[in-house]
Tab-separated table of C-alpha atoms and ligand atoms in Angstrom:
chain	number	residue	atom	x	y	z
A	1	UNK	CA	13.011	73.537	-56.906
A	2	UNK	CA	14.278	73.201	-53.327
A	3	UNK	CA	16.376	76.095	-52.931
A	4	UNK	CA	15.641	79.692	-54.951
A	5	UNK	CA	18.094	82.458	-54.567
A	6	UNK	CA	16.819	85.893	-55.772
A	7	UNK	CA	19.511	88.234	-56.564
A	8	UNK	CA	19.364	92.215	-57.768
A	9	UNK	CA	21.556	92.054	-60.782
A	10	UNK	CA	21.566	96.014	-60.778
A	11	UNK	CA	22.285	98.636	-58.407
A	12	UNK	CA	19.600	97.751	-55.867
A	13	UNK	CA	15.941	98.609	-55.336
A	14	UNK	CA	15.040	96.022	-58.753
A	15	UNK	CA	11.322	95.728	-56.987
A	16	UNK	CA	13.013	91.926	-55.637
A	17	UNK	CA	10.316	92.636	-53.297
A	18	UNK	CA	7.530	92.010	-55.779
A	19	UNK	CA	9.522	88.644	-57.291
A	20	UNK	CA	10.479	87.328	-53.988
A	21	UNK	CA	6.291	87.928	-53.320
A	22	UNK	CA	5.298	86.419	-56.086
A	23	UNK	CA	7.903	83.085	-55.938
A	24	UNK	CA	7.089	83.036	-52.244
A	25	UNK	CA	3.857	81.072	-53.402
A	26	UNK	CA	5.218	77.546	-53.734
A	27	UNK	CA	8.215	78.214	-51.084
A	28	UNK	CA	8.046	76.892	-47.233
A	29	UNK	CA	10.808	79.226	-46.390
A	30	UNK	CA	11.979	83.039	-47.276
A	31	UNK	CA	15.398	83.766	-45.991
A	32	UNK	CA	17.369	86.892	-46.108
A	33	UNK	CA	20.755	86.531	-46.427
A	34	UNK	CA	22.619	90.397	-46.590
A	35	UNK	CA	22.326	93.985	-46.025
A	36	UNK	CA	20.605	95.570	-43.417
A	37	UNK	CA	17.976	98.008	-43.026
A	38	UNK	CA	19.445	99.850	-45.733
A	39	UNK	CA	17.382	98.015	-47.922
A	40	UNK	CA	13.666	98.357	-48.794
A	41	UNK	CA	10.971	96.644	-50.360
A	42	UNK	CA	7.620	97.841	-50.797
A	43	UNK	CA	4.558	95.092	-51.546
A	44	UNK	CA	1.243	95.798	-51.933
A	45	UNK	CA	-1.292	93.673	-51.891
A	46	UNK	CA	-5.086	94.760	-52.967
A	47	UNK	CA	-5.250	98.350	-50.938
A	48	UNK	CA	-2.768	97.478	-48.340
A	49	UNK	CA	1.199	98.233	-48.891
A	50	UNK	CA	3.631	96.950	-46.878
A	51	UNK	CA	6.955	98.513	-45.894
A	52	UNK	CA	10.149	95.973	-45.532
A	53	UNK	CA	13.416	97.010	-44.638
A	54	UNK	CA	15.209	93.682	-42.558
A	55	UNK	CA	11.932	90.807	-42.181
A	56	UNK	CA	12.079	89.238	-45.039
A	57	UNK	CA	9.004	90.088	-47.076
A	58	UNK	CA	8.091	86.418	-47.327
A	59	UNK	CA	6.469	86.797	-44.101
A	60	UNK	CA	3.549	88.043	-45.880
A	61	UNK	CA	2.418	84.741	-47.076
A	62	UNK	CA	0.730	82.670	-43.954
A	63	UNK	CA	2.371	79.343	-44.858
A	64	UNK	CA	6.214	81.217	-44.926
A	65	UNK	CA	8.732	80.725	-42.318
A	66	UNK	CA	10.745	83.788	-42.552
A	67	UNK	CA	14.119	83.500	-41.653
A	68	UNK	CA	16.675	86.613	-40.915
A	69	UNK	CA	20.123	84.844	-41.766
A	70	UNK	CA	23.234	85.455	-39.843
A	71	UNK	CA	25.050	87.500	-43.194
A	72	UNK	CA	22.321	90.434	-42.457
A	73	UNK	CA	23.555	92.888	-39.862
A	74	UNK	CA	20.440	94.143	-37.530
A	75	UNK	CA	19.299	97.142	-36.042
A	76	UNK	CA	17.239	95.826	-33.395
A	77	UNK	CA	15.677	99.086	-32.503
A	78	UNK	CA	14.803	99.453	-36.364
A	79	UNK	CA	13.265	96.137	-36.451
A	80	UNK	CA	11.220	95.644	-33.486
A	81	UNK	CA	9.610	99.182	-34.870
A	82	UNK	CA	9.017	97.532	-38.664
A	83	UNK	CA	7.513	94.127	-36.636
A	84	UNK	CA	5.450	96.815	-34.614
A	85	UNK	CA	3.975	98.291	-37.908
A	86	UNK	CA	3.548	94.681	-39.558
A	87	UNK	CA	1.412	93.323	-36.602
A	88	UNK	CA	-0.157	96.744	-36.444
A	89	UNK	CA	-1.182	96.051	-40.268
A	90	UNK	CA	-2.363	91.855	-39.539
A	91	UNK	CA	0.452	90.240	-39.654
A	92	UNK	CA	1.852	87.599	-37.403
A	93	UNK	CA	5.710	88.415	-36.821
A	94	UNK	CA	5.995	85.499	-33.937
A	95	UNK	CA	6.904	83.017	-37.378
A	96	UNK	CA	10.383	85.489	-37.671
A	97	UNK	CA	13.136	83.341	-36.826
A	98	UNK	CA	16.676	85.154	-36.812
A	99	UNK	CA	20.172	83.510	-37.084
A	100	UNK	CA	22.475	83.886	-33.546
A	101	UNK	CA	24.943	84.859	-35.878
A	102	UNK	CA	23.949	87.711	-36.887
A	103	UNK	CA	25.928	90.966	-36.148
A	104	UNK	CA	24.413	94.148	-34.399
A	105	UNK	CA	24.300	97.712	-35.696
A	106	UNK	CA	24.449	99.379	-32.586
A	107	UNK	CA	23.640	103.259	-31.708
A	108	UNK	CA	27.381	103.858	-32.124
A	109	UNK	CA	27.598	102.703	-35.820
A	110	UNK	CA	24.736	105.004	-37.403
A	111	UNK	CA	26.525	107.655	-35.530
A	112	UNK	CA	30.098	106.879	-37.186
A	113	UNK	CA	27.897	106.243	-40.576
A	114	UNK	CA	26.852	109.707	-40.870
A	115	UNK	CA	30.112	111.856	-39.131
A	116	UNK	CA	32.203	109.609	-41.491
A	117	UNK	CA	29.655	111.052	-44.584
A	118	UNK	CA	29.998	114.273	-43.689
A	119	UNK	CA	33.775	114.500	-43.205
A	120	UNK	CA	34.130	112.874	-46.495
A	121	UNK	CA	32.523	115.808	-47.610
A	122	UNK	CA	32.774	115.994	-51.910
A	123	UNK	CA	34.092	112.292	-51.769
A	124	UNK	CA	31.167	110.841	-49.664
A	125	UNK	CA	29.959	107.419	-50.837
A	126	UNK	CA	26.388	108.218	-49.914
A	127	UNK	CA	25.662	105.539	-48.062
A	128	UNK	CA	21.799	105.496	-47.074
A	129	UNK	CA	23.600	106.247	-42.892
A	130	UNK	CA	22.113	103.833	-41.603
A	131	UNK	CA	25.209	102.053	-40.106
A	132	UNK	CA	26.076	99.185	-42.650
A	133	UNK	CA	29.803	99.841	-43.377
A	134	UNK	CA	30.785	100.374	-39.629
A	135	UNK	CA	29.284	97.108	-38.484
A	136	UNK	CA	30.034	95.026	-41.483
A	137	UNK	CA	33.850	97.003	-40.674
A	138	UNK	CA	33.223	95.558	-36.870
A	139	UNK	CA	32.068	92.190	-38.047
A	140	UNK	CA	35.679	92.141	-40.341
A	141	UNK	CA	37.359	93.148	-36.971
A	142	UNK	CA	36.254	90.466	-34.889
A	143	UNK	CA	35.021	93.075	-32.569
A	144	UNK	CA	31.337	93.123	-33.569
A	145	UNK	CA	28.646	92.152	-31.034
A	146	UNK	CA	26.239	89.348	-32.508
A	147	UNK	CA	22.613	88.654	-31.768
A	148	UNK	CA	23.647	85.967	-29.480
A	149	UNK	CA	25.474	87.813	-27.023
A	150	UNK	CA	22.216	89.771	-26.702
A	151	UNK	CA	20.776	87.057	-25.374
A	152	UNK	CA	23.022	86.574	-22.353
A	153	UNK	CA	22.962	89.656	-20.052
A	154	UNK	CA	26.114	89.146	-18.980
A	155	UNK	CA	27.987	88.540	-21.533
A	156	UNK	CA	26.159	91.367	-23.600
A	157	UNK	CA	27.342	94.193	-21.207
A	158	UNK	CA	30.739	92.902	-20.670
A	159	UNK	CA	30.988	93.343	-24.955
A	160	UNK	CA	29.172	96.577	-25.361
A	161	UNK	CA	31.341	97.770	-22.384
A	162	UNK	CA	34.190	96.781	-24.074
A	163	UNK	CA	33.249	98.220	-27.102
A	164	UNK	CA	32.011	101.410	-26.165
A	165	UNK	CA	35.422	101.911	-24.466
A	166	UNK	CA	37.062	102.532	-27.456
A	167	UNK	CA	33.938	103.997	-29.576
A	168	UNK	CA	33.579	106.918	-27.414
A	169	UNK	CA	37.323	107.801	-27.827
A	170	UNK	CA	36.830	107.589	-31.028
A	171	UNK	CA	33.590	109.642	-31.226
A	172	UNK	CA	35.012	112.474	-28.540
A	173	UNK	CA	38.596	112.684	-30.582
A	174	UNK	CA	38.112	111.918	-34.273
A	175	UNK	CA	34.378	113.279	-34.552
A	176	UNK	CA	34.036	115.625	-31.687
A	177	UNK	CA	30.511	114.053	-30.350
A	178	UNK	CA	29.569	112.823	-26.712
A	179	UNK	CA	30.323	109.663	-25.462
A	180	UNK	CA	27.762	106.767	-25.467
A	181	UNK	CA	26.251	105.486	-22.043
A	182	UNK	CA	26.227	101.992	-21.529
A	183	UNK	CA	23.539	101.835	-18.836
A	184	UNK	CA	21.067	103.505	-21.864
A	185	UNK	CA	21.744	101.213	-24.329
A	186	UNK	CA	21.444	98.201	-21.899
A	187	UNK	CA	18.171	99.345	-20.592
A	188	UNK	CA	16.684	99.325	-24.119
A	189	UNK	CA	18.210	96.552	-25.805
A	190	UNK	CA	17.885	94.210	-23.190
A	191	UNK	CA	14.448	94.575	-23.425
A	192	UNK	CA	14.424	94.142	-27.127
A	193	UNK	CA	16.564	90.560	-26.662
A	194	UNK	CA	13.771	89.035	-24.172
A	195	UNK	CA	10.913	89.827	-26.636
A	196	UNK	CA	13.284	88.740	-29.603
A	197	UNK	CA	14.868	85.145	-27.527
A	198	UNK	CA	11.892	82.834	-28.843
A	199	UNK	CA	12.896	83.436	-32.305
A	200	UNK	CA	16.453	83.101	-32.162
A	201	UNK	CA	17.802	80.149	-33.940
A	202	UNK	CA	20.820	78.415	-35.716
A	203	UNK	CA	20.246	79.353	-38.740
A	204	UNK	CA	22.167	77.070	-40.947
A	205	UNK	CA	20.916	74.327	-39.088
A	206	UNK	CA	17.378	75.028	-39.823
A	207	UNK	CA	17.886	75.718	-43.060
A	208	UNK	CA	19.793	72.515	-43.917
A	209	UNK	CA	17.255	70.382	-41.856
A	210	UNK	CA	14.430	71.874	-43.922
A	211	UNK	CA	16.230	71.385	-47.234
A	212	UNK	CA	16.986	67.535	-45.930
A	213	UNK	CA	13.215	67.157	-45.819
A	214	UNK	CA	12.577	68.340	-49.094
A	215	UNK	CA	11.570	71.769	-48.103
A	216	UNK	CA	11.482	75.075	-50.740
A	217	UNK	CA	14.112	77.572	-49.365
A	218	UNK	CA	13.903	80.862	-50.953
A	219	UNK	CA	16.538	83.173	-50.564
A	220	UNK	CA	16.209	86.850	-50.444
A	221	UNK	CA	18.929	89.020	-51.581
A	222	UNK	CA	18.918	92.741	-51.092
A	223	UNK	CA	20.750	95.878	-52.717
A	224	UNK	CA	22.023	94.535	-55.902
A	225	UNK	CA	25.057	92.460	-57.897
A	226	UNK	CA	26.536	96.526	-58.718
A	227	UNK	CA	26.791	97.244	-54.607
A	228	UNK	CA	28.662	93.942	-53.764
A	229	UNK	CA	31.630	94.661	-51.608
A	230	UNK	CA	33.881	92.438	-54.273
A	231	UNK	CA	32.147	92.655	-57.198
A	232	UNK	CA	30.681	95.843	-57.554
A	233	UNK	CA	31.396	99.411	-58.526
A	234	UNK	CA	34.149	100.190	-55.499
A	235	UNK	CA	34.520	102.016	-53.434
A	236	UNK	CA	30.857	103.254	-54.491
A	237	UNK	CA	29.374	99.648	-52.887
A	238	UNK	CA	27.461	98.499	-49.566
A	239	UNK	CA	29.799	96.567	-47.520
A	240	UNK	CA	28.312	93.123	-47.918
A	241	UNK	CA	27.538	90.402	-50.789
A	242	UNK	CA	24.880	90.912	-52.242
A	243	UNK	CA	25.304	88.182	-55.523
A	244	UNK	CA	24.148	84.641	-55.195
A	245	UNK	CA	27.151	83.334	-53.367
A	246	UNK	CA	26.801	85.499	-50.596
A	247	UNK	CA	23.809	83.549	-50.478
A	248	UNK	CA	26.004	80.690	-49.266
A	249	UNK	CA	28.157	82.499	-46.894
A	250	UNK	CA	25.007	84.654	-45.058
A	251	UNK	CA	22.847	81.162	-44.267
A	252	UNK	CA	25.218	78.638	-44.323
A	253	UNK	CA	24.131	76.601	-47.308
A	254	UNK	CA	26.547	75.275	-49.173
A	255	UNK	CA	26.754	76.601	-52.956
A	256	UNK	CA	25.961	72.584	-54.337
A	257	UNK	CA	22.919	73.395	-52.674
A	258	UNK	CA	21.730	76.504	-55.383
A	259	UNK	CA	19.304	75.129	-57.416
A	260	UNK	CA	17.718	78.462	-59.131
A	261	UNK	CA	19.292	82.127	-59.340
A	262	UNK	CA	17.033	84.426	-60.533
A	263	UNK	CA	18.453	88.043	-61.236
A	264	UNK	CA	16.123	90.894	-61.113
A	265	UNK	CA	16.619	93.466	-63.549
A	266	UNK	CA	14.447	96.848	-64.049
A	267	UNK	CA	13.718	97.241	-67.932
A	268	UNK	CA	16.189	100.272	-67.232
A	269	UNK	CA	18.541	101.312	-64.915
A	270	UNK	CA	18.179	103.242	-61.604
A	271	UNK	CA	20.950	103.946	-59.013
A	272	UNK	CA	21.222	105.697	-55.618
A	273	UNK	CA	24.142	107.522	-54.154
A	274	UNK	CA	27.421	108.138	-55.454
A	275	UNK	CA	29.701	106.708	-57.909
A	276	UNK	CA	29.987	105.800	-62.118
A	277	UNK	CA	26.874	105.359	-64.112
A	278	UNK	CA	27.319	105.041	-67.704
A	279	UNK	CA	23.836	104.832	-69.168
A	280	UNK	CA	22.336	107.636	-66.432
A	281	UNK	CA	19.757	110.278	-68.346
A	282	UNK	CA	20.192	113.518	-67.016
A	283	UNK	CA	17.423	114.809	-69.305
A	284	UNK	CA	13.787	114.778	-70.021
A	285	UNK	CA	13.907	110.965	-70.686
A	286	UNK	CA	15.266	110.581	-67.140
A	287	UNK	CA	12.663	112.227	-65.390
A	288	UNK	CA	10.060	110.511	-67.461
A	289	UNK	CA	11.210	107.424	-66.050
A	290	UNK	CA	11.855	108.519	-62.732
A	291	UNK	CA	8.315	109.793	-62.208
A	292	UNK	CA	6.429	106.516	-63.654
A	293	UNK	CA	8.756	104.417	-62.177
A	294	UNK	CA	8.030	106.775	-58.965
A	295	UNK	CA	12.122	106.180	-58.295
A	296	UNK	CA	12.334	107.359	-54.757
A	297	UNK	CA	13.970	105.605	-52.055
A	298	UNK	CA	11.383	103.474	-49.907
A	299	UNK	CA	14.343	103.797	-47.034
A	300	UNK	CA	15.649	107.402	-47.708
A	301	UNK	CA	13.493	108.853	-50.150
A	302	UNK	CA	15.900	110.124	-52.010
A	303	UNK	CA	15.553	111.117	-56.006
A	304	UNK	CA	17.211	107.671	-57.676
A	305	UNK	CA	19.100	108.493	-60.950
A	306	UNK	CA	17.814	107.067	-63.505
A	307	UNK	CA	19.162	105.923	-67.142
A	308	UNK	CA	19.067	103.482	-69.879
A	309	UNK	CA	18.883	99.699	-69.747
A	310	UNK	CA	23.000	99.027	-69.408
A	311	UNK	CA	22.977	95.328	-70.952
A	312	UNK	CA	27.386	94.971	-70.876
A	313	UNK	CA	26.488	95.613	-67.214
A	314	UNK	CA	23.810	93.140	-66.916
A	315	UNK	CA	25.930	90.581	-68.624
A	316	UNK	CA	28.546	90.554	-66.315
A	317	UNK	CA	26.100	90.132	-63.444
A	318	UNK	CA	24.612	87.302	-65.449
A	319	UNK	CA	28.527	86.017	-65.402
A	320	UNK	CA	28.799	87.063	-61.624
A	321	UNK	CA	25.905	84.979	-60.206
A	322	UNK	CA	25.825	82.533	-62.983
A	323	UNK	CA	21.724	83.511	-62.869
A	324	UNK	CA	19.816	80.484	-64.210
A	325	UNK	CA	16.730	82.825	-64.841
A	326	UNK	CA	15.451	86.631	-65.369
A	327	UNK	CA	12.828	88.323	-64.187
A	328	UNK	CA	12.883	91.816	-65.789
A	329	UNK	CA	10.377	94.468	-63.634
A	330	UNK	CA	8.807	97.965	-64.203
A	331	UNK	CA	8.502	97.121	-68.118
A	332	UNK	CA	5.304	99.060	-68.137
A	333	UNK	CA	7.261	102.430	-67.173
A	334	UNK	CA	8.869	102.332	-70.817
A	335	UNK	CA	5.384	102.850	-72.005
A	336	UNK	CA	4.900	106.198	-74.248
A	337	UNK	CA	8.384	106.600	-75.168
A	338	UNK	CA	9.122	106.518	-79.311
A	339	UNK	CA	12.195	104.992	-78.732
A	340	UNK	CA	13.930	103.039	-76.638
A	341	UNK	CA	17.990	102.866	-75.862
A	342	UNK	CA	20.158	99.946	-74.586
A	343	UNK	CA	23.796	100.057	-74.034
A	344	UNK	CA	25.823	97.402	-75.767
A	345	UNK	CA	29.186	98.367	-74.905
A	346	UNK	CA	31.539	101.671	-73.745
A	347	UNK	CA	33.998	103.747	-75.302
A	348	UNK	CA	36.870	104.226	-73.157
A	349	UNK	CA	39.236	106.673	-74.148
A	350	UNK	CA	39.059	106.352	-77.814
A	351	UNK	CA	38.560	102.501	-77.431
A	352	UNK	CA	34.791	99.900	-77.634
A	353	UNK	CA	34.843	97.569	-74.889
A	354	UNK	CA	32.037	94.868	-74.663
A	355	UNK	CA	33.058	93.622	-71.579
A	356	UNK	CA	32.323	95.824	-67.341
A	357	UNK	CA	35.170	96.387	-65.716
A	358	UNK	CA	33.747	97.180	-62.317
A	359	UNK	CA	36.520	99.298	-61.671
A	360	UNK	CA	34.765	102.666	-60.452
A	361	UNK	CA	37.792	104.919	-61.007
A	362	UNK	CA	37.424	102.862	-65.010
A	363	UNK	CA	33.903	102.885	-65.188
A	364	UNK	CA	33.872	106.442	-64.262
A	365	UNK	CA	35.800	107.525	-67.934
A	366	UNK	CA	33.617	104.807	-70.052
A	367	UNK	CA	30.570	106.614	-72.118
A	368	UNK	CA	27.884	104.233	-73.419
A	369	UNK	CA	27.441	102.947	-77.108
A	370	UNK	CA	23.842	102.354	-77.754
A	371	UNK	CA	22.009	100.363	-79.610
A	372	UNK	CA	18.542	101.983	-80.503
A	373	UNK	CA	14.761	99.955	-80.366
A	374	UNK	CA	11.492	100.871	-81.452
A	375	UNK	CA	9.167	101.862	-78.334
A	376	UNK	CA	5.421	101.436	-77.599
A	377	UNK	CA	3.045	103.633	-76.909
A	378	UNK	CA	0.049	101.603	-75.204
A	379	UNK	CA	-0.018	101.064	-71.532
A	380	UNK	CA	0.724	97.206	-71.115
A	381	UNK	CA	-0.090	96.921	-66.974
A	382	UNK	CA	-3.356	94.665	-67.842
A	383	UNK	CA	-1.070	92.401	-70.101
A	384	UNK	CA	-1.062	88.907	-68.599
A	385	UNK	CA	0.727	87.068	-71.308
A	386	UNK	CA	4.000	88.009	-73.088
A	387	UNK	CA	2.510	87.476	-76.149
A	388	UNK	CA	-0.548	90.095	-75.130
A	389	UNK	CA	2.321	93.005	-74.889
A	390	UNK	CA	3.170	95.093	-78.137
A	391	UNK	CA	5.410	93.420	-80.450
A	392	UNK	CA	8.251	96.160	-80.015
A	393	UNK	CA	8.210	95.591	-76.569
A	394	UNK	CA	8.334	91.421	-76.896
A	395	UNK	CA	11.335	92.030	-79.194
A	396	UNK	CA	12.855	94.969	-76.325
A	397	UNK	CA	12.375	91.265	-74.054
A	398	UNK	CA	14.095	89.370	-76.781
A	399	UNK	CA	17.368	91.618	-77.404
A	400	UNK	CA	18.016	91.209	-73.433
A	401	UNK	CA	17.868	87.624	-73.197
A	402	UNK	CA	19.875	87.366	-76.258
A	403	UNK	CA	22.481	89.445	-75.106
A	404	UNK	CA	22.537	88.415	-71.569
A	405	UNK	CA	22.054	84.829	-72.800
A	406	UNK	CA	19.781	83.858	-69.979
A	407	UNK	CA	15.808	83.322	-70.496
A	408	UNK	CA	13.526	85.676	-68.971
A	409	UNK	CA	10.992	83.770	-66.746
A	410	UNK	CA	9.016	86.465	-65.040
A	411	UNK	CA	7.963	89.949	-66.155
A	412	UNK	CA	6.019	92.422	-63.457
A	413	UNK	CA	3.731	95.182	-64.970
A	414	UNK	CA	2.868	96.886	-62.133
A	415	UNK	CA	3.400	96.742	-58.378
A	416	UNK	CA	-0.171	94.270	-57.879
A	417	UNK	CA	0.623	90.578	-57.588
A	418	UNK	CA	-1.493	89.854	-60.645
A	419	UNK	CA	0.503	92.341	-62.814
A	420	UNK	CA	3.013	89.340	-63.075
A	421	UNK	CA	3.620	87.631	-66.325
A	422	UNK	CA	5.083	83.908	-65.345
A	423	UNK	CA	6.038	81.384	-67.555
B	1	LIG	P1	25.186	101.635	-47.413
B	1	LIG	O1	24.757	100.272	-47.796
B	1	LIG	O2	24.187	102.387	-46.594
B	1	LIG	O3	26.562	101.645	-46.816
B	1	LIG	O4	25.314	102.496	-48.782
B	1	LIG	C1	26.313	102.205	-49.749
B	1	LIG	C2	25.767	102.405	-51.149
B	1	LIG	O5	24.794	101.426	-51.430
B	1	LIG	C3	25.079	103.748	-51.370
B	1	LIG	O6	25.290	104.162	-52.712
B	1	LIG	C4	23.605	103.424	-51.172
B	1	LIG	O7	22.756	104.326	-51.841
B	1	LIG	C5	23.555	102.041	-51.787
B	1	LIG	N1	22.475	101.223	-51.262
B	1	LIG	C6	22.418	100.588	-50.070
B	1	LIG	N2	21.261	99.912	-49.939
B	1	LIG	C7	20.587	100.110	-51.075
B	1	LIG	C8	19.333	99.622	-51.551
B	1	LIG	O8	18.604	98.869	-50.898
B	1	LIG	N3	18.971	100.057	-52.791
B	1	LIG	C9	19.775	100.849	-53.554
B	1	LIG	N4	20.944	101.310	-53.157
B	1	LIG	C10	21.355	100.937	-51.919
């Protein structure tokens, strides 16, 4: 199929990594498309594990071109250090080709990410700090500075000047912090721009071109369908799209142009940060999943919360990104467990409601109605067909695509490229 997209139908960190990996195979081109380095995917192939937070992890497969699309916001400094580690590790980061259009989390927007945290004190968000919302906010502004203008000396200081004339009055009278020099940042990031000019590129040109030859373009999503901007659980959200047709507006494909959506979904839920989660497990369970799930942020590290497979949620992802295909991950971490929990629907105030209202100030007084499976207790990371894996958890496969009504085409095991069941 000529163009994949690959979409986190949760809350974010789904192991898209791994899928994007695996469909990556028969693909000539990995784009990202959102986010920044907020997200993180971890691969690992045979002994060696690789770190991603903005190249898109295609890059690990020799015949990829990666491409960083113009929705993804960049932290130059953050990813000349993650192309650093990658070449340090074997791989060849002169294939990374980024989009012109692509907006700039400067020094001043991790800044304003974390003094805006802290005055929000009990109400923070808890974003990951690393400068999303305030550039995204820029980017909404029209005041943003773009990957282009770094590029052009000239044109780069006259922008950051301009900028950083009203950032450090805000930093010196809202937040109480020193100003920002401009000769600093110059020094550095022009430096960054020369190494990073041979890779700049249109990006929805490229893309299109490739397509027009018959090209597979596989798109990489990041955080996850819960975290869009629109669509998710706000205010609790990242500031960009995450679903499938933010696809469309960070490369510049047009949506007749989707031919596949996969959504990846963990066998349970996970989520980071603030803000409602029905189906979370404060208890033993939780920490039985967060442990063999090893739920810790790859970006931040922190503890993720962990709960119960939320299907009403998954359904209206499924509705949200109109996902053509599943791929449900980290199935073996349900191992050992006697049984097994899905949510079906919420009561809300007195009431059963089937369908998610994303509504975080909604979603915050809804408690979830289960519907209770049989577990397994074998270890099923050596399974390599779905009908190898215990018959509880083939029918645990079976409720979910009958409730989400969308077939499940790929199940991962384990975080190895062969754990991967593929049909
Ligand atoms: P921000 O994207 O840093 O602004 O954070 C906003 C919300 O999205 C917070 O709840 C973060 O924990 C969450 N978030 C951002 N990126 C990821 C991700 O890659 N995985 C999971 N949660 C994320």
């Amino acid at each position: 199929m000529p163009v994949q997209v690959v979409v986190g139908a949760q809350w974010g960190d789904e192991a898209k990594g791994k899928v994007v990996d695996y469909l990556a195979r028969s693909a000539d081109i990995v784009a990202r498309y959102a986010g920044g380095n907020n997200a993180g995917h971890t691969i690992c192939v045979g002994d060696q594990v690789f770190k991603f937070h903005t190249v898109p992890c295609g890059i690990l497969r020799e015949h990829i071109t990666p491409v960083i699309a113009d929705g993804v916001v960049l932290d130059i400094r953050s990813l000349i250090g993650e192309m650093n580690t990658l070449e340090s590790q074997g791989i060849d980061t002169t294939r990374l080709r980024i989009g012109k259009a692509a907006h700039l989390n400067l020094p001043y927007h991790l800044l304003m990410d974390e003094m805006e945290e802290t005055r929000r004190g009990a109400a923070k968000l808890g974003t990951t700090k690393r400068g999303i919302g305030p550039t995204y906010a820029d980017k909404a502004a029209r005041v943003g500075l773009r990957f282009g203008d770094l590029l052009e000396p000239s044109r780069f200081r006259a922008r950051l000047q301009r900028a950083l004339d009203y950032k450090n009055v805000l930093l010196g009278h809202v937040y109480q912090a020193s100003p920002l020099h401009l000769d600093a940042i110059l020094d550095e990031y022009l430096l960054y721009g020369e190494r990073l000019k041979p890779l700049a590129v249109h990006a929805p040109n490229l893309l299109s071109e490739a397509r027009q030859a018959g090209k597979t373009i596989l798109m990489e999503g990041a955080q996850g369908t819960l975290l869009d901007l629109d669509y998710g659980t706000y205010p609790y959200v990242t500031s960009s799209h995450p679903i499938a047709a933010g696809a469309c507006l960070g490369t510049g494909l047009g949506p007749r142009h989707l031919d596949e959506i996969w959504g990846v979904a963990k066998a349970y839920s996970t989520r980071v940060g603030e803000g409602p989660f029905p189906s979370e497990l404060t208890d033993e369970r939780g920490d039985y999943i967060r442990e063999r799930g090893k739920e810790y942020g790859t970006t931040t590290g922190r503890a993720r919360r962990c709960g119960w497979l939320d299907l009403v949620a998954l359904r209206y992802s499924a509705q949200v990104n109109s996902f053509t295909a599943l791929a449900i991950t980290l199935l073996d971490v349900l191992s050992g467990l006697d049984e097994l929990f899905v949510c079906v629907a919420y009561r809300c105030h007195g009431e059963q409601v089937s369908v998610f209202d994303p509504d975080a100030f909604v979603l915050t007084e809804c408690e979830a109605v289960y519907e209770r499976l049989p577990g397994w207790k074998e270890e099923i990371d050596h399974c390599r067909r779905r009908e190898d894996l215990p018959v509880n958890a083939q029918n645990y496969l079976q409720f979910i695509e009958s409730f989400v009504d969308a077939p499940i085409r790929l199940i991962s095991l384990g975080p190895e490229r062969e754990q991967t069941i593929f049909s």
